Amino acid sequence: GIQVEQSPPDLILQEGANSTLRCNFSDSVNNLQWFHQNPWGQLINLFYIPSGTKQNGRLSATTVATERYSLLYISSSQTTDSGVYFCAVDNTDKLIFGTGTRLQVFP
Amino acid sequence: DTEVTQTPKHLVMGMTNKKSLKCEQHMGHRAMYWYKQKAKKPPELMFVYSYEKLSINESVPSRFSPECPNSSLLNLHLHALQPEDSALYLCASSLPGAGQGTEAFFGQGTRLTVV
């Protein structure tokens, strides 16, 4: 099956710093989503981005489907950005999650 | 409205109990999913329903029994679980992919503890 790897696995930032999270996948996909999982377990939709670039406030994402990777940019990070970030890809009607990046933002 | 509602939020059950998890959405989505997530791991797909029919079962043990009574509801019936089944159970829904892929939305999860 498709493999989805994220890097880095862990990231520690001071408030105000910028960061880039990466998602690599091993096969072509129909869909790619980025989620933020908060400490209570809720998966919050950040981007639905099978290709191209999107921006939402301090967050933006780029997917290069032909090269099988996606990037999530977080600018001017805040303590509320802490949590786990997952990318997930849809391949044959299965949404498969990546390994995740655990982000901690300190004041 | 992009809400998927799961009940209960927390559940503690004994190994001989029978319980059910419930998931509801009113977005007109016709694909619904159950995922299981262990601590510090990504969610893992268990079942997919498409148009109220079970389309994918990821070799889940029979002590987990899914049911889709109508297009808005998804249940997961639990029986004779083991302590290692303790996890966060997540429900999701989307428009059917038909090979094209569409955006999925998740409920807040049920945190299950088997004692």
mmCIF file of N, CA, C and O in Angstrom, chain A residues 18-52:
data_model
loop_
_atom_site.group_PDB
_atom_site.id
_atom_site.type_symbol
_atom_site.label_atom_id
_atom_site.label_comp_id
_atom_site.label_asym_id
_atom_site.label_seq_id
_atom_site.Cartn_x
_atom_site.Cartn_y
_atom_site.Cartn_z
ATOM 1 N N ASN A 18 9.010 30.704 12.478
ATOM 2 C CA ASN A 18 8.375 30.094 11.313
ATOM 3 C C ASN A 18 8.822 28.635 11.186
ATOM 4 O O ASN A 18 9.903 28.262 11.668
ATOM 5 N N SER A 19 8.006 27.805 10.526
ATOM 6 C CA SER A 19 8.395 26.405 10.357
ATOM 7 C C SER A 19 7.796 25.839 9.073
ATOM 8 O O SER A 19 6.813 26.365 8.544
ATOM 9 N N THR A 20 8.438 24.767 8.596
ATOM 10 C CA THR A 20 7.970 24.041 7.417
ATOM 11 C C THR A 20 7.889 22.568 7.748
ATOM 12 O O THR A 20 8.868 21.963 8.199
ATOM 13 N N LEU A 21 6.719 21.980 7.522
ATOM 14 C CA LEU A 21 6.503 20.564 7.739
ATOM 15 C C LEU A 21 6.360 19.908 6.375
ATOM 16 O O LEU A 21 5.738 20.473 5.461
ATOM 17 N N ARG A 22 6.906 18.704 6.252
ATOM 18 C CA ARG A 22 6.924 18.039 4.955
ATOM 19 C C ARG A 22 6.182 16.712 5.015
ATOM 20 O O ARG A 22 6.219 15.997 6.028
ATOM 21 N N CYS A 23 5.526 16.373 3.902
ATOM 22 C CA CYS A 23 4.799 15.114 3.753
ATOM 23 C C CYS A 23 5.207 14.496 2.426
ATOM 24 O O CYS A 23 5.003 15.115 1.375
ATOM 25 N N ASN A 24 5.791 13.320 2.469
ATOM 26 C CA ASN A 24 6.168 12.576 1.259
ATOM 27 C C ASN A 24 5.274 11.354 1.114
ATOM 28 O O ASN A 24 5.009 10.667 2.103
ATOM 29 N N PHE A 25 4.835 11.080 -0.084
ATOM 30 C CA PHE A 25 3.999 9.901 -0.312
ATOM 31 C C PHE A 25 4.521 9.119 -1.507
ATOM 32 O O PHE A 25 5.145 9.687 -2.410
ATOM 33 N N SER A 26 4.259 7.811 -1.469
ATOM 34 C CA SER A 26 4.973 6.882 -2.354
ATOM 35 C C SER A 26 4.249 6.585 -3.668
ATOM 36 O O SER A 26 4.808 5.908 -4.534
ATOM 37 N N ASP A 27 3.021 7.096 -3.832
ATOM 38 C CA ASP A 27 2.269 6.771 -5.046
ATOM 39 C C ASP A 27 1.384 7.968 -5.390
ATOM 40 O O ASP A 27 1.224 8.888 -4.574
ATOM 41 N N SER A 28 0.812 7.952 -6.560
ATOM 42 C CA SER A 28 -0.080 9.048 -6.944
ATOM 43 C C SER A 28 -1.332 9.005 -6.068
ATOM 44 O O SER A 28 -1.770 7.936 -5.637
ATOM 45 N N VAL A 29 -1.894 10.195 -5.808
ATOM 46 C CA VAL A 29 -3.042 10.295 -4.906
ATOM 47 C C VAL A 29 -4.129 11.149 -5.535
ATOM 48 O O VAL A 29 -3.868 11.983 -6.396
ATOM 49 N N ASN A 30 -5.359 10.918 -5.075
ATOM 50 C CA ASN A 30 -6.501 11.697 -5.539
ATOM 51 C C ASN A 30 -6.771 12.906 -4.650
ATOM 52 O O ASN A 30 -7.494 13.811 -5.040
ATOM 53 N N ASN A 31 -6.243 12.860 -3.444
ATOM 54 C CA ASN A 31 -6.609 13.856 -2.441
ATOM 55 C C ASN A 31 -5.461 13.951 -1.449
ATOM 56 O O ASN A 31 -4.781 12.962 -1.174
ATOM 57 N N LEU A 32 -5.243 15.127 -0.917
ATOM 58 C CA LEU A 32 -4.307 15.284 0.187
ATOM 59 C C LEU A 32 -4.884 16.311 1.137
ATOM 60 O O LEU A 32 -5.346 17.378 0.716
ATOM 61 N N GLN A 33 -4.901 15.987 2.417
ATOM 62 C CA GLN A 33 -5.396 16.910 3.422
ATOM 63 C C GLN A 33 -4.346 17.077 4.509
ATOM 64 O O GLN A 33 -3.585 16.152 4.799
ATOM 65 N N TRP A 34 -4.344 18.267 5.119
ATOM 66 C CA TRP A 34 -3.553 18.538 6.304
ATOM 67 C C TRP A 34 -4.529 18.741 7.463
ATOM 68 O O TRP A 34 -5.538 19.464 7.333
ATOM 69 N N PHE A 35 -4.193 18.119 8.598
ATOM 70 C CA PHE A 35 -4.986 18.229 9.805
ATOM 71 C C PHE A 35 -4.099 18.662 10.970
ATOM 72 O O PHE A 35 -2.905 18.336 11.020
ATOM 73 N N HIS A 36 -4.734 19.341 11.935
ATOM 74 C CA HIS A 36 -4.110 19.628 13.214
ATOM 75 C C HIS A 36 -4.914 18.863 14.266
ATOM 76 O O HIS A 36 -6.139 19.039 14.360
ATOM 77 N N GLN A 37 -4.235 18.001 15.023
ATOM 78 C CA GLN A 37 -4.919 17.285 16.094
ATOM 79 C C GLN A 37 -4.620 17.984 17.419
ATOM 80 O O GLN A 37 -3.449 18.072 17.825
ATOM 81 N N ASN A 38 -5.672 18.468 18.058
ATOM 82 C CA ASN A 38 -5.463 19.188 19.319
ATOM 83 C C ASN A 38 -5.295 18.199 20.477
ATOM 84 O O ASN A 38 -5.456 16.984 20.297
ATOM 85 N N PRO A 39 -4.947 18.682 21.653
ATOM 86 C CA PRO A 39 -4.686 17.767 22.783
ATOM 87 C C PRO A 39 -5.892 16.915 23.168
ATOM 88 O O PRO A 39 -5.728 15.896 23.837
ATOM 89 N N TRP A 40 -7.087 17.291 22.776
ATOM 90 C CA TRP A 40 -8.287 16.516 23.096
ATOM 91 C C TRP A 40 -8.607 15.476 22.010
ATOM 92 O O TRP A 40 -9.579 14.762 22.121
ATOM 93 N N GLY A 41 -7.785 15.430 20.986
ATOM 94 C CA GLY A 41 -7.948 14.407 19.954
ATOM 95 C C GLY A 41 -8.706 14.848 18.727
ATOM 96 O O GLY A 41 -8.789 14.101 17.750
ATOM 97 N N GLN A 42 -9.265 16.029 18.743
ATOM 98 C CA GLN A 42 -10.033 16.509 17.600
ATOM 99 C C GLN A 42 -9.124 16.763 16.409
ATOM 100 O O GLN A 42 -8.104 17.451 16.545
ATOM 101 N N LEU A 43 -9.488 16.223 15.255
ATOM 102 C CA LEU A 43 -8.764 16.481 14.014
ATOM 103 C C LEU A 43 -9.417 17.663 13.317
ATOM 104 O O LEU A 43 -10.567 17.594 12.899
ATOM 105 N N ILE A 44 -8.656 18.733 13.197
ATOM 106 C CA ILE A 44 -9.166 19.966 12.610
ATOM 107 C C ILE A 44 -8.643 20.079 11.190
ATOM 108 O O ILE A 44 -7.432 19.978 10.949
ATOM 109 N N ASN A 45 -9.555 20.287 10.249
ATOM 110 C CA ASN A 45 -9.157 20.424 8.846
ATOM 111 C C ASN A 45 -8.402 21.729 8.639
ATOM 112 O O ASN A 45 -8.904 22.805 8.979
ATOM 113 N N LEU A 46 -7.210 21.624 8.067
ATOM 114 C CA LEU A 46 -6.441 22.818 7.731
ATOM 115 C C LEU A 46 -6.545 23.114 6.238
ATOM 116 O O LEU A 46 -6.886 24.226 5.840
ATOM 117 N N PHE A 47 -6.207 22.118 5.429
ATOM 118 C CA PHE A 47 -6.231 22.287 3.975
ATOM 119 C C PHE A 47 -6.653 20.997 3.294
ATOM 120 O O PHE A 47 -6.294 19.910 3.722
ATOM 121 N N TYR A 48 -7.431 21.184 2.243
ATOM 122 C CA TYR A 48 -7.700 20.135 1.274
ATOM 123 C C TYR A 48 -6.952 20.557 0.023
ATOM 124 O O TYR A 48 -7.324 21.554 -0.620
ATOM 125 N N ILE A 49 -5.842 19.866 -0.307
ATOM 126 C CA ILE A 49 -4.927 20.408 -1.308
ATOM 127 C C ILE A 49 -4.293 19.296 -2.135
ATOM 128 O O ILE A 49 -3.116 18.964 -1.939
ATOM 129 N N PRO A 50 -5.062 18.696 -3.063
ATOM 130 C CA PRO A 50 -4.478 17.657 -3.910
ATOM 131 C C PRO A 50 -3.366 18.170 -4.821
ATOM 132 O O PRO A 50 -2.510 17.396 -5.254
ATOM 133 N N SER A 51 -3.381 19.486 -5.102
ATOM 134 C CA SER A 51 -2.294 20.081 -5.877
ATOM 135 C C SER A 51 -2.338 21.591 -5.674
ATOM 136 O O SER A 51 -3.352 22.142 -5.208
ATOM 137 N N GLY A 52 -1.232 22.255 -6.005
ATOM 138 C CA GLY A 52 -1.222 23.707 -5.950
ATOM 139 C C GLY A 52 -0.889 24.264 -4.585
ATOM 140 O O GLY A 52 -0.332 23.586 -3.731
#
